[in-house]
C-alpha positions as a LaTeX table, in Angstrom:
\begin{tabular}{lrrr}
\hline
Residue & $x$ (\AA) & $y$ (\AA) & $z$ (\AA) \\
\hline
Unk1 & 80.32 & 168.27 & 49.57 \\
Unk2 & 82.99 & 168.64 & 47.08 \\
Unk3 & 82.04 & 165.39 & 45.41 \\
Unk4 & 78.47 & 166.62 & 45.26 \\
Unk5 & 79.55 & 169.74 & 43.47 \\
Unk6 & 81.86 & 168.02 & 40.99 \\
Unk7 & 78.94 & 165.68 & 40.26 \\
Unk8 & 76.62 & 168.68 & 39.82 \\
Unk9 & 78.86 & 170.43 & 37.49 \\
Unk10 & 79.37 & 167.05 & 35.29 \\
Unk11 & 75.54 & 166.66 & 35.26 \\
Unk12 & 75.18 & 170.16 & 33.98 \\
Unk13 & 77.83 & 169.77 & 31.36 \\
Unk14 & 76.13 & 166.47 & 30.29 \\
Unk15 & 72.74 & 168.31 & 29.95 \\
Unk16 & 74.34 & 171.30 & 27.99 \\
Unk17 & 76.12 & 168.81 & 25.59 \\
Unk18 & 72.77 & 166.99 & 25.14 \\
Unk19 & 71.06 & 170.31 & 23.84 \\
Unk20 & 71.02 & 170.49 & 20.11 \\
Unk21 & 70.19 & 173.19 & 17.67 \\
Unk22 & 67.13 & 172.55 & 15.81 \\
Unk23 & 67.77 & 171.54 & 12.39 \\
Unk24 & 65.12 & 173.03 & 9.78 \\
Unk25 & 63.43 & 170.30 & 8.33 \\
Unk26 & 61.19 & 169.62 & 5.06 \\
Unk27 & 60.29 & 165.79 & 5.15 \\
Unk28 & 57.43 & 166.13 & 2.71 \\
Unk29 & 59.55 & 168.37 & 0.35 \\
Unk30 & 56.89 & 170.69 & $-0.34$ \\
Unk31 & 59.26 & 173.77 & $-0.08$ \\
Unk32 & 58.31 & 174.81 & 3.47 \\
Unk33 & 59.94 & 174.31 & 6.74 \\
Unk34 & 57.94 & 171.64 & 8.62 \\
Unk35 & 57.26 & 173.44 & 11.67 \\
Unk36 & 55.33 & 176.12 & 9.73 \\
Unk37 & 52.98 & 173.57 & 8.54 \\
Unk38 & 49.50 & 173.81 & 10.39 \\
Unk39 & 47.99 & 170.58 & 11.89 \\
Unk40 & 44.10 & 169.92 & 11.50 \\
Unk41 & 43.15 & 172.25 & 14.33 \\
Unk42 & 45.11 & 175.14 & 13.28 \\
Unk43 & 44.30 & 174.54 & 9.81 \\
Unk44 & 40.60 & 175.34 & 10.62 \\
Unk45 & 41.65 & 178.44 & 12.62 \\
Unk46 & 43.59 & 179.52 & 9.59 \\
Unk47 & 40.55 & 178.84 & 7.32 \\
Unk48 & 38.27 & 180.68 & 9.67 \\
Unk49 & 40.19 & 183.82 & 9.90 \\
Unk50 & 41.07 & 183.69 & 6.06 \\
Unk51 & 37.63 & 183.32 & 5.17 \\
Unk52 & 36.16 & 186.12 & 7.35 \\
Unk53 & 39.03 & 188.39 & 6.54 \\
Unk54 & 38.29 & 188.14 & 2.86 \\
Unk55 & 34.60 & 188.88 & 3.44 \\
Unk56 & 35.21 & 191.73 & 5.78 \\
Unk57 & 37.70 & 193.18 & 3.18 \\
Unk58 & 35.06 & 192.91 & 0.36 \\
Unk59 & 32.32 & 194.47 & 2.54 \\
Unk60 & 34.37 & 197.34 & 3.86 \\
Unk61 & 36.07 & 197.79 & 0.51 \\
Unk62 & 39.32 & 198.51 & 2.38 \\
Unk63 & 41.91 & 196.49 & 0.25 \\
Unk64 & 45.16 & 198.56 & 0.20 \\
Unk65 & 45.96 & 199.91 & $-3.28$ \\
Unk66 & 49.10 & 197.95 & $-3.71$ \\
Unk67 & 47.10 & 194.71 & $-3.44$ \\
Unk68 & 44.71 & 195.45 & $-6.23$ \\
Unk69 & 44.57 & 192.47 & $-8.33$ \\
Unk70 & 43.40 & 188.73 & $-7.96$ \\
Unk71 & 46.64 & 187.76 & $-6.46$ \\
Unk72 & 46.90 & 190.89 & $-4.18$ \\
Unk73 & 43.47 & 190.07 & $-2.48$ \\
Unk74 & 44.95 & 186.66 & $-1.71$ \\
Unk75 & 48.11 & 187.76 & $-0.39$ \\
Unk76 & 46.60 & 190.44 & 1.78 \\
Unk77 & 44.22 & 188.08 & 3.43 \\
Unk78 & 47.09 & 185.38 & 4.02 \\
Unk79 & 49.20 & 188.00 & 5.45 \\
Unk80 & 46.57 & 189.25 & 7.81 \\
Unk81 & 45.44 & 185.78 & 8.91 \\
Unk82 & 49.00 & 185.21 & 10.13 \\
Unk83 & 49.09 & 188.39 & 12.17 \\
Unk84 & 47.91 & 188.82 & 15.89 \\
Unk85 & 44.35 & 189.99 & 16.01 \\
Unk86 & 44.48 & 192.32 & 18.88 \\
Unk87 & 42.39 & 195.50 & 19.55 \\
Unk88 & 44.79 & 197.58 & 17.48 \\
Unk89 & 44.43 & 195.12 & 14.35 \\
Unk90 & 40.71 & 195.22 & 14.72 \\
Unk91 & 40.38 & 198.90 & 14.64 \\
Unk92 & 42.91 & 199.18 & 11.70 \\
Unk93 & 40.96 & 196.88 & 9.60 \\
Unk94 & 37.54 & 197.97 & 10.68 \\
Unk95 & 36.96 & 194.30 & 11.43 \\
Unk96 & 33.40 & 193.22 & 12.42 \\
Unk97 & 33.48 & 189.48 & 11.82 \\
Unk98 & 33.80 & 186.69 & 14.27 \\
Unk99 & 36.84 & 186.16 & 16.59 \\
Unk100 & 39.03 & 183.07 & 16.71 \\
Unk101 & 42.35 & 181.97 & 18.47 \\
Unk102 & 45.52 & 183.19 & 16.98 \\
Unk103 & 48.02 & 180.90 & 15.31 \\
Unk104 & 51.05 & 179.93 & 17.26 \\
Unk105 & 53.38 & 182.02 & 15.17 \\
Unk106 & 52.58 & 185.51 & 13.75 \\
Unk107 & 53.50 & 187.92 & 10.95 \\
Unk108 & 55.99 & 189.81 & 10.76 \\
Unk109 & 57.98 & 187.45 & 12.97 \\
Unk110 & 57.39 & 184.02 & 11.02 \\
Unk111 & 59.96 & 181.61 & 11.91 \\
Unk112 & 62.87 & 181.24 & 9.37 \\
Unk113 & 60.98 & 183.66 & 6.94 \\
Unk114 & 60.18 & 186.89 & 8.78 \\
Unk115 & 58.12 & 188.82 & 6.31 \\
Unk116 & 59.23 & 187.02 & 3.13 \\
Unk117 & 56.17 & 184.50 & 3.47 \\
Unk118 & 55.67 & 183.52 & $-0.09$ \\
Unk119 & 57.82 & 181.19 & $-1.93$ \\
Unk120 & 58.87 & 182.05 & $-5.36$ \\
Unk121 & 60.52 & 179.05 & $-6.86$ \\
Unk122 & 60.49 & 175.43 & $-6.68$ \\
Unk123 & 62.61 & 172.83 & $-4.56$ \\
Unk124 & 62.72 & 171.87 & $-0.97$ \\
Unk125 & 63.23 & 174.30 & 2.00 \\
Unk126 & 66.89 & 175.19 & 2.70 \\
Unk127 & 67.56 & 177.89 & 5.44 \\
Unk128 & 70.57 & 178.85 & 3.51 \\
Unk129 & 68.45 & 180.02 & 0.33 \\
Unk130 & 65.51 & 181.81 & 2.20 \\
Unk131 & 66.46 & 185.22 & 0.73 \\
Unk132 & 66.54 & 183.51 & $-2.61$ \\
Unk133 & 63.53 & 181.32 & $-2.32$ \\
Unk134 & 61.04 & 183.56 & $-0.68$ \\
Unk135 & 59.72 & 186.98 & $-1.08$ \\
Unk136 & 57.04 & 189.26 & 0.22 \\
Unk137 & 55.46 & 189.49 & $-3.25$ \\
Unk138 & 54.56 & 186.74 & $-5.65$ \\
Unk139 & 52.33 & 186.67 & $-8.84$ \\
Unk140 & 49.18 & 184.78 & $-9.36$ \\
Unk141 & 51.06 & 181.97 & $-11.04$ \\
Unk142 & 53.74 & 181.73 & $-8.37$ \\
Unk143 & 50.95 & 181.50 & $-5.76$ \\
Unk144 & 49.50 & 178.45 & $-7.19$ \\
Unk145 & 52.83 & 176.87 & $-8.44$ \\
Unk146 & 54.98 & 177.29 & $-5.24$ \\
Unk147 & 52.69 & 178.20 & $-2.46$ \\
Unk148 & 49.57 & 175.81 & $-3.01$ \\
Unk149 & 48.72 & 172.20 & $-3.60$ \\
Unk150 & 46.32 & 171.08 & $-6.23$ \\
Unk151 & 43.20 & 169.54 & $-4.36$ \\
Unk152 & 40.44 & 168.58 & $-6.99$ \\
Unk153 & 38.44 & 169.83 & $-9.90$ \\
Unk154 & 35.05 & 168.89 & $-8.10$ \\
Unk155 & 33.95 & 172.29 & $-6.73$ \\
Unk156 & 31.83 & 170.19 & $-4.38$ \\
Unk157 & 34.78 & 169.15 & $-2.47$ \\
Unk158 & 36.15 & 172.65 & $-2.04$ \\
Unk159 & 36.54 & 173.97 & 1.55 \\
Unk160 & 35.92 & 177.65 & 2.51 \\
Unk161 & 39.34 & 179.26 & 1.96 \\
Unk162 & 40.28 & 177.15 & $-0.98$ \\
Unk163 & 41.45 & 179.00 & $-4.11$ \\
Unk164 & 39.94 & 178.48 & $-7.72$ \\
Unk165 & 42.48 & 178.80 & $-10.54$ \\
Unk166 & 41.96 & 179.53 & $-14.24$ \\
Unk167 & 44.43 & 180.05 & $-17.09$ \\
Unk168 & 43.50 & 182.00 & $-20.16$ \\
Unk169 & 46.50 & 181.70 & $-22.60$ \\
Unk170 & 45.08 & 184.22 & $-24.93$ \\
Unk171 & 45.42 & 186.98 & $-22.46$ \\
Unk172 & 49.27 & 187.58 & $-22.45$ \\
Unk173 & 49.21 & 190.36 & $-19.79$ \\
Unk174 & 47.09 & 188.45 & $-17.10$ \\
Unk175 & 46.71 & 184.75 & $-18.21$ \\
Unk176 & 46.21 & 183.44 & $-14.61$ \\
Unk177 & 43.20 & 184.50 & $-12.57$ \\
Unk178 & 42.38 & 183.32 & $-8.93$ \\
Unk179 & 39.19 & 183.26 & $-7.02$ \\
Unk180 & 38.59 & 182.45 & $-3.30$ \\
Unk181 & 35.87 & 180.01 & $-2.45$ \\
Unk182 & 33.99 & 181.15 & 0.61 \\
Unk183 & 31.18 & 179.59 & 2.58 \\
Unk184 & 28.89 & 181.97 & 4.41 \\
Unk185 & 25.86 & 181.05 & 6.36 \\
Unk186 & 26.01 & 177.52 & 4.51 \\
Unk187 & 26.09 & 179.09 & 1.08 \\
Unk188 & 29.07 & 178.93 & $-1.20$ \\
Unk189 & 30.43 & 182.32 & $-2.74$ \\
Unk190 & 33.05 & 183.17 & $-5.02$ \\
Unk191 & 35.02 & 186.34 & $-4.12$ \\
Unk192 & 37.85 & 187.82 & $-6.19$ \\
Unk193 & 39.32 & 191.07 & $-7.38$ \\
Unk194 & 38.73 & 191.83 & $-10.99$ \\
Unk195 & 42.30 & 193.34 & $-11.53$ \\
Unk196 & 43.29 & 196.20 & $-13.61$ \\
Unk197 & 41.36 & 195.19 & $-16.72$ \\
Unk198 & 38.05 & 196.83 & $-15.60$ \\
Unk199 & 39.00 & 200.38 & $-14.85$ \\
Unk200 & 41.20 & 199.83 & $-11.90$ \\
Unk201 & 39.25 & 196.79 & $-10.75$ \\
Unk202 & 37.38 & 196.06 & $-7.57$ \\
Unk203 & 36.17 & 193.11 & $-5.29$ \\
Unk204 & 33.34 & 190.90 & $-6.65$ \\
Unk205 & 31.02 & 188.74 & $-4.19$ \\
Unk206 & 28.99 & 186.16 & $-6.34$ \\
Unk207 & 27.08 & 183.22 & $-5.14$ \\
Unk208 & 28.38 & 180.10 & $-6.77$ \\
Unk209 & 25.01 & 179.27 & $-8.30$ \\
Unk210 & 24.59 & 182.59 & $-10.04$ \\
Unk211 & 28.21 & 182.15 & $-11.28$ \\
Unk212 & 27.05 & 179.27 & $-13.54$ \\
Unk213 & 25.04 & 181.89 & $-15.61$ \\
Unk214 & 28.05 & 183.73 & $-16.75$ \\
Unk215 & 30.85 & 183.06 & $-19.40$ \\
Unk216 & 31.47 & 179.27 & $-19.49$ \\
Unk217 & 35.29 & 179.60 & $-19.92$ \\
Unk218 & 35.06 & 180.91 & $-16.23$ \\
Unk219 & 33.09 & 177.98 & $-15.04$ \\
Unk220 & 34.79 & 175.93 & $-12.24$ \\
Unk221 & 33.91 & 172.68 & $-13.80$ \\
Unk222 & 35.89 & 169.75 & $-14.79$ \\
Unk223 & 35.19 & 169.94 & $-18.58$ \\
Unk224 & 36.34 & 173.64 & $-18.63$ \\
Unk225 & 39.81 & 173.42 & $-20.04$ \\
Unk226 & 40.52 & 177.08 & $-18.81$ \\
Unk227 & 39.74 & 175.72 & $-15.01$ \\
Unk228 & 43.17 & 174.45 & $-13.45$ \\
Unk229 & 41.26 & 173.42 & $-10.24$ \\
Unk230 & 40.73 & 173.90 & $-6.59$ \\
Unk231 & 43.97 & 174.61 & $-4.41$ \\
Unk232 & 44.92 & 175.00 & $-0.99$ \\
Unk233 & 47.69 & 176.75 & 0.75 \\
Unk234 & 50.66 & 174.14 & 1.28 \\
Unk235 & 51.06 & 175.22 & 5.12 \\
Unk236 & 47.48 & 173.61 & 5.72 \\
Unk237 & 47.19 & 170.00 & 6.56 \\
Unk238 & 43.30 & 170.27 & 6.34 \\
\hline
\end{tabular}
């Protein structure tokens, strides 16, 4: 019995010694910890929530005042996508869209980041520098430079939930502008906040085909020097 007890203790000590603390990784050097990145199935879930939250926010016109610009609409929808979508959330957001599964981690308890879910500078992920590298708020420029990957300049290859980015250097106050590419009932739309330029700004919903009738400097086409391209969030595999 004594030998059995000693052997049992040795096994426990061995197993305890084999348990290693998880070391944060950033194998693809994209600035986000690897476990935060969403594989194909979860990327689809994210896009479904993000798309429908953007649509719902635009229809209900319930974007909080502190998100009132093009980057703000995207930050709001991104954050809300990462939350648990329980009955309380549905009521608070007056959400009337379709329901999907929640993601495996949820705001405000994002692993390693907490509520600071947006990267604000370049470089690989370092757990020691989270306070310096991440923030609750970033501008349109920082969204595309540090939180998104370039995908294409061919709008036909965009997926619902992708972001269109434009750069007008002649506008010193707001040179960057972002639009959200949305597919609703098999028809592509652009949804974006006009920002503070137009009397406080508001959310626009425009069919992509109708958008081509407007100012050519805003067309999402490869020949437009102001069009930076289609981008997707770095945490998405798909």
